[in-house]
Coordinates of C-alpha atoms (C1' of nucleotides) in Angstrom, one line a residue:
Chain A
X861 CA 23.0 6.6 -8.8
X862 CA 19.3 7.3 -8.4
X863 CA 18.1 10.2 -6.4
X864 CA 16.4 9.1 -3.1
X865 CA 12.6 8.6 -3.3
X866 CA 12.2 10.9 0.0
X867 CA 14.4 12.0 2.8
X868 CA 15.7 9.2 4.9
X869 CA 17.4 11.0 7.5
X870 CA 14.9 12.6 9.5
X871 CA 14.8 13.4 13.4
X872 CA 12.5 11.4 15.1
X873 CA 9.7 14.0 14.9
X874 CA 9.8 14.1 11.5
X875 CA 10.0 10.6 10.7
X876 CA 7.1 9.7 12.9
X877 CA 5.1 12.5 11.2
X878 CA 5.8 11.0 7.7
X879 CA 4.9 7.3 9.1
X880 CA 1.4 8.7 10.0
X881 CA 1.4 10.4 6.5
X882 CA 2.3 7.2 4.7
X883 CA 0.2 4.7 6.6
X884 CA -2.9 5.4 4.4
X885 CA -1.4 4.4 1.3
X886 CA -0.6 0.9 2.7
X887 CA -3.2 -1.9 1.1
X888 CA -4.1 -4.2 3.6
X889 CA -6.3 -6.3 0.8
X890 CA -4.7 -8.8 -1.6
X891 CA -3.7 -7.5 -4.7
X892 CA -1.0 -9.9 -5.9
X893 CA 0.4 -11.1 -9.0
X894 CA 0.9 -15.3 -9.1
X895 CA 3.6 -16.0 -6.9
X896 CA 6.7 -17.8 -8.9
X897 CA 9.2 -16.1 -6.4
X898 CA 9.1 -15.0 -2.8
X899 CA 12.3 -13.0 -1.5
X900 CA 13.2 -12.8 2.2
X901 CA 15.2 -9.4 3.3
X902 CA 17.3 -9.1 6.6
X903 CA 19.9 -6.6 7.7
X904 CA 23.0 -7.3 9.7
X905 CA 25.4 -5.0 11.2
X906 CA 29.4 -5.1 10.9
X907 CA 32.2 -3.1 12.3
X908 CA 30.5 -2.4 15.7
X909 CA 27.3 -1.1 14.1
X910 CA 29.1 1.3 12.0
X911 CA 28.1 -0.6 8.7
X912 CA 24.9 -1.6 7.8
X913 CA 24.7 -5.1 5.4
X914 CA 21.1 -5.6 3.9
X915 CA 20.8 -9.4 2.6
X916 CA 18.1 -10.7 0.1
X917 CA 17.5 -14.1 -1.2
X918 CA 15.0 -15.0 -3.7
X919 CA 13.7 -18.5 -3.9
X920 CA 11.5 -20.0 -6.5
X921 CA 8.6 -22.3 -5.9
X922 CA 9.4 -25.5 -7.1
X923 CA 6.6 -27.9 -8.8
X924 CA 7.7 -30.9 -7.2
X925 CA 10.0 -30.9 -4.4
X926 CA 8.3 -31.1 -0.8
X927 CA 9.5 -27.7 0.5
X928 CA 9.1 -26.4 -3.0
X929 CA 11.4 -23.7 -2.3
X930 CA 15.0 -23.3 -4.3
X931 CA 17.5 -20.4 -3.9
X932 CA 17.7 -18.8 -7.4
X933 CA 19.5 -15.5 -6.3
X934 CA 21.4 -13.6 -3.5
X935 CA 22.1 -9.9 -3.1
X936 CA 24.1 -7.9 -0.6
X937 CA 24.6 -4.2 -0.1
X938 CA 26.6 -2.6 2.4
X939 CA 26.5 1.2 3.5
X940 CA 27.4 3.4 6.5
X941 CA 24.6 3.0 9.1
X942 CA 22.6 5.8 9.0
X943 CA 20.9 6.2 12.7
X944 CA 20.6 4.2 15.7
X945 CA 18.0 2.0 16.3
X946 CA 14.9 3.4 17.7
X947 CA 11.7 1.4 18.5
X948 CA 9.0 2.3 15.8
X949 CA 11.5 4.1 14.0
X950 CA 13.3 0.8 12.6
X951 CA 12.5 1.4 8.7
X952 CA 14.4 4.5 8.6
X953 CA 17.2 2.6 9.5
X954 CA 17.0 -0.4 7.4
X955 CA 14.9 0.3 4.4
X956 CA 17.0 2.4 2.2
X957 CA 19.7 -0.7 2.6
X958 CA 17.1 -3.1 1.6
X959 CA 16.2 -0.9 -1.5
X960 CA 19.7 -0.8 -2.9
X961 CA 20.0 -4.7 -2.6
X962 CA 16.8 -5.0 -4.3
X963 CA 18.2 -3.1 -7.0
X964 CA 21.1 -5.4 -7.8
X965 CA 18.3 -8.4 -8.6
X966 CA 17.8 -9.6 -11.9
X967 CA 14.4 -11.2 -10.6
X968 CA 11.6 -9.3 -9.5
X969 CA 9.4 -11.5 -6.7
X970 CA 6.2 -11.1 -6.6
X971 CA 6.1 -11.3 -2.6
X972 CA 8.5 -10.4 0.2
X973 CA 8.7 -11.5 3.5
X974 CA 10.9 -9.1 6.0
X975 CA 12.4 -9.4 9.2
X976 CA 10.3 -7.2 11.4
X977 CA 6.6 -6.2 11.7
X978 CA 4.0 -4.9 9.0
X979 CA 1.2 -3.1 10.0
X980 CA 1.6 -4.5 13.8
X981 CA 3.2 -1.1 14.6
X982 CA 1.9 2.1 16.6
X983 CA 1.1 3.9 13.5
X984 CA 0.9 0.9 11.3
X985 CA 3.9 1.4 9.2
X986 CA 6.5 -1.3 10.3
X987 CA 9.3 -2.1 8.4
X988 CA 7.7 -4.5 5.8
X989 CA 4.9 -2.3 5.1
X990 CA 7.5 0.8 4.4
X991 CA 9.3 -1.6 2.2
X992 CA 6.4 -2.7 0.2
X993 CA 5.3 0.7 -0.2
X994 CA 8.5 1.9 -2.1
X995 CA 9.0 -1.5 -3.8
X996 CA 5.4 -1.2 -4.8
X997 CA 5.4 -5.2 -4.3
X998 CA 3.2 -7.5 -1.6
X999 CA 5.1 -7.8 1.5
X1000 CA 4.7 -9.7 5.0
X1001 CA 6.4 -9.2 8.4
X1002 CA 7.5 -11.4 10.3
X1003 CA 9.2 -10.5 13.7
X1004 CA 10.5 -12.8 16.3
X1005 CA 9.1 -10.5 19.0
X1006 CA 6.2 -8.1 19.7
X1007 CA 6.2 -4.4 19.2
X1008 CA 2.5 -3.4 19.9
X1009 CA -0.8 -5.3 20.7
X1010 CA -2.1 -7.8 22.8
X1011 CA -2.7 -11.4 22.1
X1012 CA -3.3 -14.8 23.9
X1013 CA -1.4 -17.9 23.9
X1014 CA -1.3 -19.8 20.4
X1015 CA -1.9 -23.7 20.7
X1016 CA 1.3 -25.8 21.0
X1017 CA 1.1 -27.0 17.5
X1018 CA 2.7 -25.9 14.5
X1019 CA 0.4 -23.7 12.7
X1020 CA -1.8 -22.7 15.6
X1021 CA -2.1 -19.3 16.1
X1022 CA -3.8 -16.4 18.0
X1023 CA -5.0 -12.8 16.9
X1024 CA -2.6 -9.6 17.8
X1025 CA -4.8 -6.8 18.5
X1026 CA -4.5 -3.3 19.2
X1027 CA -7.5 -1.6 20.7
X1028 CA -10.5 -2.6 18.1
X1029 CA -8.0 -3.7 15.3
X1030 CA -6.5 -6.7 14.5
X1031 CA -2.9 -6.0 13.7
X1032 CA -1.6 -9.5 13.1
X1033 CA -1.2 -13.0 14.3
X1034 CA 0.9 -14.6 16.9
X1035 CA 2.0 -18.0 15.1
X1036 CA 3.7 -21.3 16.6
X1037 CA 5.8 -22.0 14.0
X1038 CA 7.3 -25.1 15.3
X1039 CA 6.5 -27.0 18.3
X1040 CA 8.1 -25.8 21.8
X1041 CA 9.2 -22.7 20.5
X1042 CA 8.4 -19.0 21.1
X1043 CA 5.8 -18.2 18.3
X1044 CA 6.5 -15.4 15.7
X1045 CA 4.5 -12.4 14.9
X1046 CA 3.2 -12.2 11.3
X1047 CA 1.6 -9.2 9.9
X1048 CA 0.5 -7.6 6.6
X1049 CA 3.1 -5.5 5.0
X1050 CA 1.4 -4.1 1.9
X1051 CA -1.1 -5.4 -0.6
X1052 CA -1.5 -8.9 1.7
X1053 CA -4.5 -9.6 3.7
X1054 CA -3.7 -11.3 7.2
X1055 CA -5.3 -14.8 6.1
X1056 CA -2.9 -14.5 3.1
X1057 CA 0.1 -13.4 5.2
X1058 CA -0.5 -16.5 7.6
X1059 CA -1.0 -18.9 4.6
X1060 CA 2.4 -17.9 2.7
X1061 CA 4.4 -18.0 6.1
X1062 CA 3.3 -21.4 7.0
X1063 CA 3.5 -22.9 3.5
X1064 CA 7.3 -21.6 3.8
X1065 CA 8.1 -22.9 7.0
X1066 CA 11.0 -25.5 6.8
X1067 CA 11.8 -27.5 10.2
X1068 CA 12.8 -24.3 11.6
X1069 CA 11.1 -21.5 13.5
X1070 CA 11.6 -18.9 10.9
X1071 CA 10.1 -19.4 7.3
X1072 CA 12.5 -20.1 4.8
X1073 CA 13.0 -16.8 3.1
X1074 CA 13.8 -14.7 6.3
X1075 CA 15.5 -17.7 7.7
X1076 CA 18.2 -17.7 4.3
X1077 CA 18.3 -13.8 4.3
X1078 CA 19.3 -14.0 8.1
X1079 CA 21.8 -16.3 7.6
X1080 CA 23.4 -14.3 4.6
X1081 CA 22.6 -11.0 6.5
X1082 CA 24.6 -12.1 9.9
X1083 CA 27.5 -14.6 8.1
X1084 CA 30.9 -13.6 8.2
X1085 CA 33.0 -14.1 5.4
Chain B
dG56 C1' 5.8 9.9 36.8
dC57 C1' 6.6 4.5 35.2
dG58 C1' 7.1 0.8 32.1
dA59 C1' 7.3 -0.8 27.2
dC60 C1' 9.9 -1.1 23.4
dA61 C1' 10.5 -4.6 15.9
dG62 C1' 16.0 -5.3 15.1
Chain C
dA381 C1' 21.3 -6.2 16.3
dT382 C1' 26.0 -8.0 18.8
dC383 C1' 29.0 -9.8 22.3
dT384 C1' 29.2 -15.1 24.2
dT385 C1' 29.8 -20.2 28.3
dG386 C1' 27.3 -23.4 30.2
dT387 C1' 23.4 -25.5 31.1
dC388 C1' 18.4 -27.2 31.4
dG389 C1' 15.3 -30.4 28.9
dC390 C1' 13.8 -33.6 25.7

DNA sequence: GCGACAG
DNA sequence: ATCTTGTCGC
């Protein structure tokens, strides 16, 4: 058992204060190694929410196949649920379990996609950013709905997007990942710019609403055994 | 005071 | 997140 990097079980006021201290550490410019493996992370719950299940799926970029993504490793970690869901404090509920799942991996991906927001967060520290900080890896947030910010309706075609703005700051993009479907909310997590985040999400799109890394992690996190 | 509110 | 049938639309 390795010691915790910091206290995760904090009361809301302390958790909020910690987010404010960590947010400046998030890097919004590209700082990525050549991407060969992309991981998708998601959290699911069992036993009426008593147990938290973190799932990570690692995909390798193919050299010829069309989607070009092949599953090379999967990891699951279960632990007692630490705290209830509180909007804005999601990372304190999910990141510890995600980190434990990552420790089981043999492969260290160069990029990680997380189910949730990156910097598109009231204090600019959504789950994707918080996780990226502790993994010290580039991360991208891909959320199914909005937490904060304003945006126009993106165009109808796959790949169409509109900026997600909060005040005078662009914090992400609302992306039409598939025709006729509700758009997804893409935001930089850590060490990735918005342009690069959008690029990777679009590149990882299969024929569904969610990019493959997140979709597969989603399936692994909620599938019953 | 009244909504809004990732998963 | 999770619990779940029918139903609306292409």
